[in-house]
PDB file of C-alpha atoms in Angstrom:
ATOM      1  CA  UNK A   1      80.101 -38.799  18.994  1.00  0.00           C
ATOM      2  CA  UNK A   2      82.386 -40.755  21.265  1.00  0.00           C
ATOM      3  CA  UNK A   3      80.868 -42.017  24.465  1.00  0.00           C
ATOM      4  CA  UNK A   4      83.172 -39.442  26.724  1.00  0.00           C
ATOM      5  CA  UNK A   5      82.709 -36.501  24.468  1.00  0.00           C
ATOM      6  CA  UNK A   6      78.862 -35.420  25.790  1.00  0.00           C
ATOM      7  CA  UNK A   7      78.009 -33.011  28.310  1.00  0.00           C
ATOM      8  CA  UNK A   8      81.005 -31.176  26.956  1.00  0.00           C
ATOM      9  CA  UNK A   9      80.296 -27.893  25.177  1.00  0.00           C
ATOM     10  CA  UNK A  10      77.046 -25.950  25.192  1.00  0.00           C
ATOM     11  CA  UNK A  11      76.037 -25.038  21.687  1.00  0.00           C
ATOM     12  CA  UNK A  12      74.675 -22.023  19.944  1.00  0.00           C
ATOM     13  CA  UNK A  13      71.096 -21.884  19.323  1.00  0.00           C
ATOM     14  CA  UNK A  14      69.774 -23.690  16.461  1.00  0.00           C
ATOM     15  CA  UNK A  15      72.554 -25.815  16.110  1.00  0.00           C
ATOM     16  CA  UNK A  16      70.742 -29.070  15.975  1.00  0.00           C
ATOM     17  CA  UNK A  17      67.441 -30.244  14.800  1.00  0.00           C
ATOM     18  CA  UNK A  18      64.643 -31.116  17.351  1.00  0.00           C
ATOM     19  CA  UNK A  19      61.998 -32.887  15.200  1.00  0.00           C
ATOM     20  CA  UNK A  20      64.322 -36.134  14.574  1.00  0.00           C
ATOM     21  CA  UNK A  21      64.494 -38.923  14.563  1.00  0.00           C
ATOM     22  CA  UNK A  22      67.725 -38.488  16.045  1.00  0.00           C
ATOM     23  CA  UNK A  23      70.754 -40.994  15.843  1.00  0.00           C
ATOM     24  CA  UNK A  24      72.929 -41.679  18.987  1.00  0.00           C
ATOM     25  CA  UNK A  25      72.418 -37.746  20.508  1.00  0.00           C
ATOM     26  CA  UNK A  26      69.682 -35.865  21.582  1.00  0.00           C
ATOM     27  CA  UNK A  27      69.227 -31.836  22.096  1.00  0.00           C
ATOM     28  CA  UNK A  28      67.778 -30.318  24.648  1.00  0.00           C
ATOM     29  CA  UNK A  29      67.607 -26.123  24.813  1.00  0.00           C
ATOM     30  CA  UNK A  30      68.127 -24.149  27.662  1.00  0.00           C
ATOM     31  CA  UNK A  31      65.742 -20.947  28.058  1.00  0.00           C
ATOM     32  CA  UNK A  32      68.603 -18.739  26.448  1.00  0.00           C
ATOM     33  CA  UNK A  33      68.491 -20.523  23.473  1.00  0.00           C
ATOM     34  CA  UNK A  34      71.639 -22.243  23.873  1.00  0.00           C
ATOM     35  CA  UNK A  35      71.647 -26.585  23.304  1.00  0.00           C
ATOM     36  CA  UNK A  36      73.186 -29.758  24.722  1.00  0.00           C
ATOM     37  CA  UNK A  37      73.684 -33.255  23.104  1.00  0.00           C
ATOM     38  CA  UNK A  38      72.554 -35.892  25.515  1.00  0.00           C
ATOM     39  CA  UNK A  39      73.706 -39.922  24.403  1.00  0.00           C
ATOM     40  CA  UNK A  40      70.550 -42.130  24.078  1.00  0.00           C
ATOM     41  CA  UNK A  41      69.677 -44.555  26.048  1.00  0.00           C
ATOM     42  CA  UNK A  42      68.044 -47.863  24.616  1.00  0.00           C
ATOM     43  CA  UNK A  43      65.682 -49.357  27.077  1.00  0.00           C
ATOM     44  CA  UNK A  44      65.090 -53.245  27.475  1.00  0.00           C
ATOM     45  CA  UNK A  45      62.335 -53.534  25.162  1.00  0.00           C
ATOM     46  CA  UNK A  46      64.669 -52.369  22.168  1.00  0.00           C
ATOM     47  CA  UNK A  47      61.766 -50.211  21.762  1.00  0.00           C
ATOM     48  CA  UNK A  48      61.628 -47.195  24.062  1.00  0.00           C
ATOM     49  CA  UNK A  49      65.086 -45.136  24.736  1.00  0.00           C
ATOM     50  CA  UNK A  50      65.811 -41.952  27.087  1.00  0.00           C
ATOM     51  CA  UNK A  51      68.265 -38.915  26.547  1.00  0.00           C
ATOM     52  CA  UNK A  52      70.709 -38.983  29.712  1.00  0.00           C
ATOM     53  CA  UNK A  53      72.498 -36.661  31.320  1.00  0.00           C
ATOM     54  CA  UNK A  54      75.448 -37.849  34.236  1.00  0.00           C
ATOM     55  CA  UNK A  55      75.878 -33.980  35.776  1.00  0.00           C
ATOM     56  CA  UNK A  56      79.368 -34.927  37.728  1.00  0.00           C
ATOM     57  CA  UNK A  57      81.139 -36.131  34.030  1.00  0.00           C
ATOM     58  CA  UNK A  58      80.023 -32.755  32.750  1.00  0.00           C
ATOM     59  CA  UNK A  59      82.393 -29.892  31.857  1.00  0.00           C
ATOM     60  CA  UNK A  60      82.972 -27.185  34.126  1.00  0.00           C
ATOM     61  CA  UNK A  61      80.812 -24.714  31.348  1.00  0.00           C
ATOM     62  CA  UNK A  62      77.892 -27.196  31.391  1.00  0.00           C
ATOM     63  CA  UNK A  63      77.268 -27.436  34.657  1.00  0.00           C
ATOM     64  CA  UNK A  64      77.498 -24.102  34.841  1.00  0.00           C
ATOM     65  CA  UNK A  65      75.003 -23.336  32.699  1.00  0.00           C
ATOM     66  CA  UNK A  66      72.800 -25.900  33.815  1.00  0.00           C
ATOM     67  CA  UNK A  67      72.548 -24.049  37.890  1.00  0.00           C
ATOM     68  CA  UNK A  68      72.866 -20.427  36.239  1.00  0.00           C
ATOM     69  CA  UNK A  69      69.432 -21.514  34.610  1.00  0.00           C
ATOM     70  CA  UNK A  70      67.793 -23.656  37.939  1.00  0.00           C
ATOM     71  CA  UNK A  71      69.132 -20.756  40.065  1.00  0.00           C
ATOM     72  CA  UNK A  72      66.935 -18.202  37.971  1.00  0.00           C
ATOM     73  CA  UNK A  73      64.117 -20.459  38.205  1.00  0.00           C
ATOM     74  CA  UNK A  74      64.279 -20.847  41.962  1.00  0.00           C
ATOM     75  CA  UNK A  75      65.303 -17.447  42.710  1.00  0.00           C
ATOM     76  CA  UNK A  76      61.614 -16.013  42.808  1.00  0.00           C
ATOM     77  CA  UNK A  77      60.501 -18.585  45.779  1.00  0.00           C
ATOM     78  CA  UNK A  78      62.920 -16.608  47.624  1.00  0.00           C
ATOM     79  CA  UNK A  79      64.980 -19.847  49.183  1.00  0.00           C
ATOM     80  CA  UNK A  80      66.373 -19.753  52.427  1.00  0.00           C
ATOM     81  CA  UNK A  81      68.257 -22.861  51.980  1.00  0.00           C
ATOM     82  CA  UNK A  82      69.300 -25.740  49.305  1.00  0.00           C
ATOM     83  CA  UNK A  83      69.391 -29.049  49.852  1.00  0.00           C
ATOM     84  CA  UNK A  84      71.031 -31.928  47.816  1.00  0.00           C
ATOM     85  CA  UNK A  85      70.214 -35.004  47.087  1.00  0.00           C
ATOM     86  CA  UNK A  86      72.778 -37.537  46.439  1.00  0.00           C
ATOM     87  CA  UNK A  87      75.060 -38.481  44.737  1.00  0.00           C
ATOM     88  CA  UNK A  88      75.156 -36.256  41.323  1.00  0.00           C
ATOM     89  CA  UNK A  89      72.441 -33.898  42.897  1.00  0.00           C
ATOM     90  CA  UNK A  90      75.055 -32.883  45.209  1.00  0.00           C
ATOM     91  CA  UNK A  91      77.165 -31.132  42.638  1.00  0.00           C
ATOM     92  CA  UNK A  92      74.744 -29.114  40.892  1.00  0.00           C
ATOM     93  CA  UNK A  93      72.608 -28.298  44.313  1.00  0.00           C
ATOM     94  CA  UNK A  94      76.206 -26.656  45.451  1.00  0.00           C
ATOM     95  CA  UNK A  95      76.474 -24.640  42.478  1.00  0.00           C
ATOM     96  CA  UNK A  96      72.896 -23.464  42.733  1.00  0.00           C
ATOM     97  CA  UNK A  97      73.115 -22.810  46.233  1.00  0.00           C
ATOM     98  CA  UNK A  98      76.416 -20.085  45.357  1.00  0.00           C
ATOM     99  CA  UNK A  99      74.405 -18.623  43.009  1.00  0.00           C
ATOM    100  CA  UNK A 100      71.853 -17.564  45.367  1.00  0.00           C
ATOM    101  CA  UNK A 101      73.790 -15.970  47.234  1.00  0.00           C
ATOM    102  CA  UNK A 102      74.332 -18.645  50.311  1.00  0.00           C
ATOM    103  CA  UNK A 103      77.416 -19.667  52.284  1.00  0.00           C
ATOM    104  CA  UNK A 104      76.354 -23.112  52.350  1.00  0.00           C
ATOM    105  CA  UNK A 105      73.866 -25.988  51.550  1.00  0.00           C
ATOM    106  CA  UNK A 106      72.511 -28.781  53.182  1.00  0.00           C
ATOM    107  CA  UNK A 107      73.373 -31.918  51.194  1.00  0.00           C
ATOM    108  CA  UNK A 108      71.548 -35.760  52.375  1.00  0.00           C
ATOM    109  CA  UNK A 109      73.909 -39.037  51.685  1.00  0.00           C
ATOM    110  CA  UNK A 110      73.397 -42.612  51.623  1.00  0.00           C
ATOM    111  CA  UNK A 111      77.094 -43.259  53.833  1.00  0.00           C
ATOM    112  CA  UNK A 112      75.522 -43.582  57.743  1.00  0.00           C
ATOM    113  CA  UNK A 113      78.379 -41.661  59.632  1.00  0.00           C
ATOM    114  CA  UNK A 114      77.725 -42.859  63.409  1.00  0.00           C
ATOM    115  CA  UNK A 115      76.202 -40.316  64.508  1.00  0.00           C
ATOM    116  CA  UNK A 116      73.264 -40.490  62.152  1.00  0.00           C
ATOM    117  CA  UNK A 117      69.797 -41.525  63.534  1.00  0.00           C
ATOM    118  CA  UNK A 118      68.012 -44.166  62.357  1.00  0.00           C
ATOM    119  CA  UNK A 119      64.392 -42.482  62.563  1.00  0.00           C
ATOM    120  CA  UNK A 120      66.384 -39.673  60.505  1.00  0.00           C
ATOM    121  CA  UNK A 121      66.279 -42.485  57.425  1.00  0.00           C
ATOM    122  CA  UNK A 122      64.528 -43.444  54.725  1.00  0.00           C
ATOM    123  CA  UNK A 123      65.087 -46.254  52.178  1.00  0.00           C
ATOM    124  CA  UNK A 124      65.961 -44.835  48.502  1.00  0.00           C
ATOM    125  CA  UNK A 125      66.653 -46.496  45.162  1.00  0.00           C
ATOM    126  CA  UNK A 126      66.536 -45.128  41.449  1.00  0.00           C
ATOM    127  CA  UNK A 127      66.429 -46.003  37.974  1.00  0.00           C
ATOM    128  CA  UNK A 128      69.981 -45.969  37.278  1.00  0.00           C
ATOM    129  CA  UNK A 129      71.105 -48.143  40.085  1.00  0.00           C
ATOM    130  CA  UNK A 130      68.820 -51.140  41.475  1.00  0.00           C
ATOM    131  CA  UNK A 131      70.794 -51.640  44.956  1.00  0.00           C
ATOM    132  CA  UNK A 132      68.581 -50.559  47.935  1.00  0.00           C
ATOM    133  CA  UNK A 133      69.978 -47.967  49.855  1.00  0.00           C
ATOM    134  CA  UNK A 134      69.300 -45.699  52.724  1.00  0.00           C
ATOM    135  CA  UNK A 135      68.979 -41.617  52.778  1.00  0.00           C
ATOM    136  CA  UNK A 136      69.840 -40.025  55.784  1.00  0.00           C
ATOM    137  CA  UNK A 137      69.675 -36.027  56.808  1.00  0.00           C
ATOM    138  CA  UNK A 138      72.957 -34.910  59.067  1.00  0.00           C
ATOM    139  CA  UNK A 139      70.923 -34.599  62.816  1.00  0.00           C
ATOM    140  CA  UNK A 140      73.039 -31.568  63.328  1.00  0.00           C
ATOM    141  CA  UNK A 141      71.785 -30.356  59.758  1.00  0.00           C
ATOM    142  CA  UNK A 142      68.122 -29.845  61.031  1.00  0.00           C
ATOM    143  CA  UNK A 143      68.570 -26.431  62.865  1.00  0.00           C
ATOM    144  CA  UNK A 144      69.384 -25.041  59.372  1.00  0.00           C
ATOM    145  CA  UNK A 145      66.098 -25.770  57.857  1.00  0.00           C
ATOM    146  CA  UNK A 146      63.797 -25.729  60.669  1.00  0.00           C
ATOM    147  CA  UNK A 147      61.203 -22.456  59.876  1.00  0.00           C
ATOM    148  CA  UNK A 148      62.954 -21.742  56.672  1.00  0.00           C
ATOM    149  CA  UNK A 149      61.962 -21.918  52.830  1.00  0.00           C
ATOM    150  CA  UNK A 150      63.810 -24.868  51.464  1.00  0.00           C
ATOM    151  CA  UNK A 151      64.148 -25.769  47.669  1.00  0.00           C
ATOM    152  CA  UNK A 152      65.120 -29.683  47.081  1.00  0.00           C
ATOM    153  CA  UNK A 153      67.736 -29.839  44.331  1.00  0.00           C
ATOM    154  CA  UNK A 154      68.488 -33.224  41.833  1.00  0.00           C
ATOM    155  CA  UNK A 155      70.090 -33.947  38.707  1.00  0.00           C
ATOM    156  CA  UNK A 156      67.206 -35.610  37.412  1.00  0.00           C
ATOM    157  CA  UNK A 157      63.474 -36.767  37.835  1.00  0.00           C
ATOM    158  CA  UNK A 158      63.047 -39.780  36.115  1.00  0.00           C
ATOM    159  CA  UNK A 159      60.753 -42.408  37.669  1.00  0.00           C
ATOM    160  CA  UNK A 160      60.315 -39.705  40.495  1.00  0.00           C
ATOM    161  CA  UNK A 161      61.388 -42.428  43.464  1.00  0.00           C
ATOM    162  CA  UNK A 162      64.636 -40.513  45.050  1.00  0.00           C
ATOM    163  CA  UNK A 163      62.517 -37.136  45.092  1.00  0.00           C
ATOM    164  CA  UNK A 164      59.716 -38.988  46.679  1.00  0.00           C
ATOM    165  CA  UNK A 165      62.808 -40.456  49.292  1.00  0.00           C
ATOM    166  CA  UNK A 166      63.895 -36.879  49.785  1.00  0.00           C
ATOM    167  CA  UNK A 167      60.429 -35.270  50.443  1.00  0.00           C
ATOM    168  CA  UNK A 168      59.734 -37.980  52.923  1.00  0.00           C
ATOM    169  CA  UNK A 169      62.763 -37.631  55.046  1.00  0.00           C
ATOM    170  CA  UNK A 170      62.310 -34.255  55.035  1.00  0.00           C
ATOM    171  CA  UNK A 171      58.467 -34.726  55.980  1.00  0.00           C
ATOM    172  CA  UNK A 172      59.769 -36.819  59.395  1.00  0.00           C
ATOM    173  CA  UNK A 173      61.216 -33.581  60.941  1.00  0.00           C
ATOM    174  CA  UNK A 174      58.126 -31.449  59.764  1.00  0.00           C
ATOM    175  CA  UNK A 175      60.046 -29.837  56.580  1.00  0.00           C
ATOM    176  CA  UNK A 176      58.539 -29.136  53.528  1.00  0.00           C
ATOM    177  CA  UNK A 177      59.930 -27.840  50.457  1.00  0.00           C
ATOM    178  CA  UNK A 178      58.384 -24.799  48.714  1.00  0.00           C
ATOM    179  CA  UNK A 179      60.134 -25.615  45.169  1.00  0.00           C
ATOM    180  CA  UNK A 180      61.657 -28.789  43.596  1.00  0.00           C
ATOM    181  CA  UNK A 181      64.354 -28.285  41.091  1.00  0.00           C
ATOM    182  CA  UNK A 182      66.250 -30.513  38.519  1.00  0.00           C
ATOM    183  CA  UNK A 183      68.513 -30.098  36.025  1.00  0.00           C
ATOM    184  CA  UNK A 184      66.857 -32.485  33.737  1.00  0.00           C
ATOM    185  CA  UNK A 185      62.797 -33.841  34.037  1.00  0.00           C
ATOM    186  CA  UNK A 186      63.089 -36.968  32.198  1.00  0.00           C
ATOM    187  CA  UNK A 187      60.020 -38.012  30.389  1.00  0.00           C
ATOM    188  CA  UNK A 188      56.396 -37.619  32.347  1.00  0.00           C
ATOM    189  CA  UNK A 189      56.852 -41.034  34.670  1.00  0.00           C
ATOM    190  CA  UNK A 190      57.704 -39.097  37.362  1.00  0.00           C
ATOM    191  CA  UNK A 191      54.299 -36.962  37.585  1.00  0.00           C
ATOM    192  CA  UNK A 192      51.750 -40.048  38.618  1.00  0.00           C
ATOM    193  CA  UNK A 193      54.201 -41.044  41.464  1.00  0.00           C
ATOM    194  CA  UNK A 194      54.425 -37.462  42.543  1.00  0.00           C
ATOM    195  CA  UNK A 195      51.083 -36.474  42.512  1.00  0.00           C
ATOM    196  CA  UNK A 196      50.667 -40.087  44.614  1.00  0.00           C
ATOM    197  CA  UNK A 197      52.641 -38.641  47.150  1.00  0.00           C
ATOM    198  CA  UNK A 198      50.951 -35.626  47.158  1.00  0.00           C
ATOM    199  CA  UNK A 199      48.734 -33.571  44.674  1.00  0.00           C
ATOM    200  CA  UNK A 200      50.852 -30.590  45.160  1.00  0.00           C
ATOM    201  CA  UNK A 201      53.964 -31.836  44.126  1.00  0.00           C
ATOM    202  CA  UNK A 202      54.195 -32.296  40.333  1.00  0.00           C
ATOM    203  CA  UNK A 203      53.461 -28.232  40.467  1.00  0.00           C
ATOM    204  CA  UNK A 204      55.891 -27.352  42.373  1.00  0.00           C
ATOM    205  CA  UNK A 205      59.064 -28.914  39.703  1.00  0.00           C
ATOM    206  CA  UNK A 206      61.035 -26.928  37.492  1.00  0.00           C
ATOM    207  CA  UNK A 207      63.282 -27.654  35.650  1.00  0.00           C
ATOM    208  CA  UNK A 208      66.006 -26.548  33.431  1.00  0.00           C
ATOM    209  CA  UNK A 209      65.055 -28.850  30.628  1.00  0.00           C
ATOM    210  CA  UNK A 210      62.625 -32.169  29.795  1.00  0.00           C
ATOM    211  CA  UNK A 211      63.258 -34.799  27.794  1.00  0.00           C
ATOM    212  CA  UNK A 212      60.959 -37.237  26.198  1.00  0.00           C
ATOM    213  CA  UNK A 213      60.159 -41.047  25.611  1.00  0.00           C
ATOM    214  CA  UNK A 214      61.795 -41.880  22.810  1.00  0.00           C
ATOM    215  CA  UNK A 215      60.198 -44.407  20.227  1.00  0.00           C
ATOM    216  CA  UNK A 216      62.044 -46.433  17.634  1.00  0.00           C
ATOM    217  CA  UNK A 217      61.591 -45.075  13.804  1.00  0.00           C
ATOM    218  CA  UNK A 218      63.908 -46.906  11.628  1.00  0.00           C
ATOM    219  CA  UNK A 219      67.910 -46.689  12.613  1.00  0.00           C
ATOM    220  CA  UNK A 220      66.658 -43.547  14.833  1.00  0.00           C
ATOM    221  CA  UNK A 221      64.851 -42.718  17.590  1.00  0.00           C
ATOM    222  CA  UNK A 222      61.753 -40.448  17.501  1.00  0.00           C
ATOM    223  CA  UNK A 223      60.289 -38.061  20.621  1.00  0.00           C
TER     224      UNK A 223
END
C-alpha cells in the first residue's frame, strides 16, 4: 500500500489475516466485524514495530466508524460531557460527543490564549512528538464539568503519558472522569503508568481496538 492510502476504507470482515506475520499493514477489527489496515511502524531497535493510526488523515467513513463504536462503548456510563484531548483526540472526541446526543464538548489545547491560568496547566508530551508542551483547560470551560459525569476521549494510548496529563489537569479543579476512551490502545505500555497514577485507571479504558508489540520474524512482523 502507498503511504497515503491507509485509514481509507473499512473492510468487510475476514478480509485479512490476523495470525501474520504481516508485511507493511496491520488489521485491526472493530466489534461489528468490520477491519482496518494500519502502516507499521519500525521502532529504533529494528526489532520491535507498532501498528499506527493518525485519526485526522482518516477518511470521513473511518472516523466514523471508529466514534460510532467508542460512542456505544461509552454510552452505558451515561456521560454528561466529553472532553478532548489534543490535537487528533479533538476530532474523534467531537464526533463521539454528537453521537451522544450533546450540543457540545469540552476540548483541552496546548496554544495558551491569554486568558488561560497558569495553575489551570500541566506539562504534556507523547510518543509521537518529543517537544515539551503545556495542557491547559479553558477557565470558562470548568462550569461545564463541575458535578457532572465526564468521559476523557484520545486517539490513542500508547505509553499512557498525555492521558496521565489529562487526568491530572482535570484532578486540579476536583474532576474526575468516570470512563476513558480511545480509538486505538496501543500495545500494554500504557497499563503500568496508569495503574501508577492510580489503581483504578487501567479499568476504566475502552477502547475501540488494541494493537500489539510487534516482533521481527523474517521480512515480516509478528504480534
Amino acid at each position: 500500500m502507498k503511504s497515503h492510502e491507509f485509514w481509507q476504507e473499512m473492510h468487510a470482515p475476514g478480509s485479512f489475516g490476523l495470525a501474520g506475520p504481516h508485511s507493511n499493514f496491520f488489521p485491526v477489527t472493530l466489534d461489528d466485524g468490520r477491519q482496518l489496515r494500519l502502516p507499521i511502524r519500525p521502532l529504533a531497535d529494528g526489532e520491535h514495530a507498532l501498528a499506527s493510526l493518525i485519526v485526522n488523515q482518516a477518511s470521513f467513513v473511518v472516523v466514523e466508524a471508529l466514534a460510532d463504536d467508542l460512542a456505544v462503548k461509552l454510552e452505558t456510563f451515561d456521560i454528561d460531557v466529553i472532553v478532548g484531548l489534543p490535537t487528533l483526540g479533538l476530532t474523534l472526541a467531537a464526533e463521539v460527543a454528537r453521537r451522544l446526543g450533546h450540543s457540545r464538548y469540552v476540548p483541552l489545547g496546548t496554544s495558551r490564549k491569554f486568558w488561560y491560568l497558569d495553575e489551570l496547566s500541566v506539562p504534556m508530551s507523547s510518543i509521537t512528538t518529543q517537544q515539551q508542551k503545556r495542557l491547559y483547560i479553558d477557565p470558562r470551560m470548568l462550569p461545564l464539568l463541575e458535578g457532572r459525569r465526564v468521559a476523557l476521549v484520545d486517539d490513542v494510548i500508547s505509553s499512557g503519558t498525555s492521558i496521565i496529563a489529562g487526568l491530572s489537569l482535570l484532578a486540579g479543579s476536583n474532576i474526575e472522569p468516570v470512563v476513558i476512551g480511545a480509538a486505538m490502545l496501543q500495545s500494554d505500555r500504557w497499563r503500568e503508568r496508569l495503574a501508577d497514577f492510580g489503581a483504578q485507571w487501567p479499568g476504566k479504558v475502552h477502547g475501540v481496538f488494541s494493537t500489539p508489540m510487534l516482533k521481527k520474524a523474517g521480512e515480516g512482523w509478528q504480534p
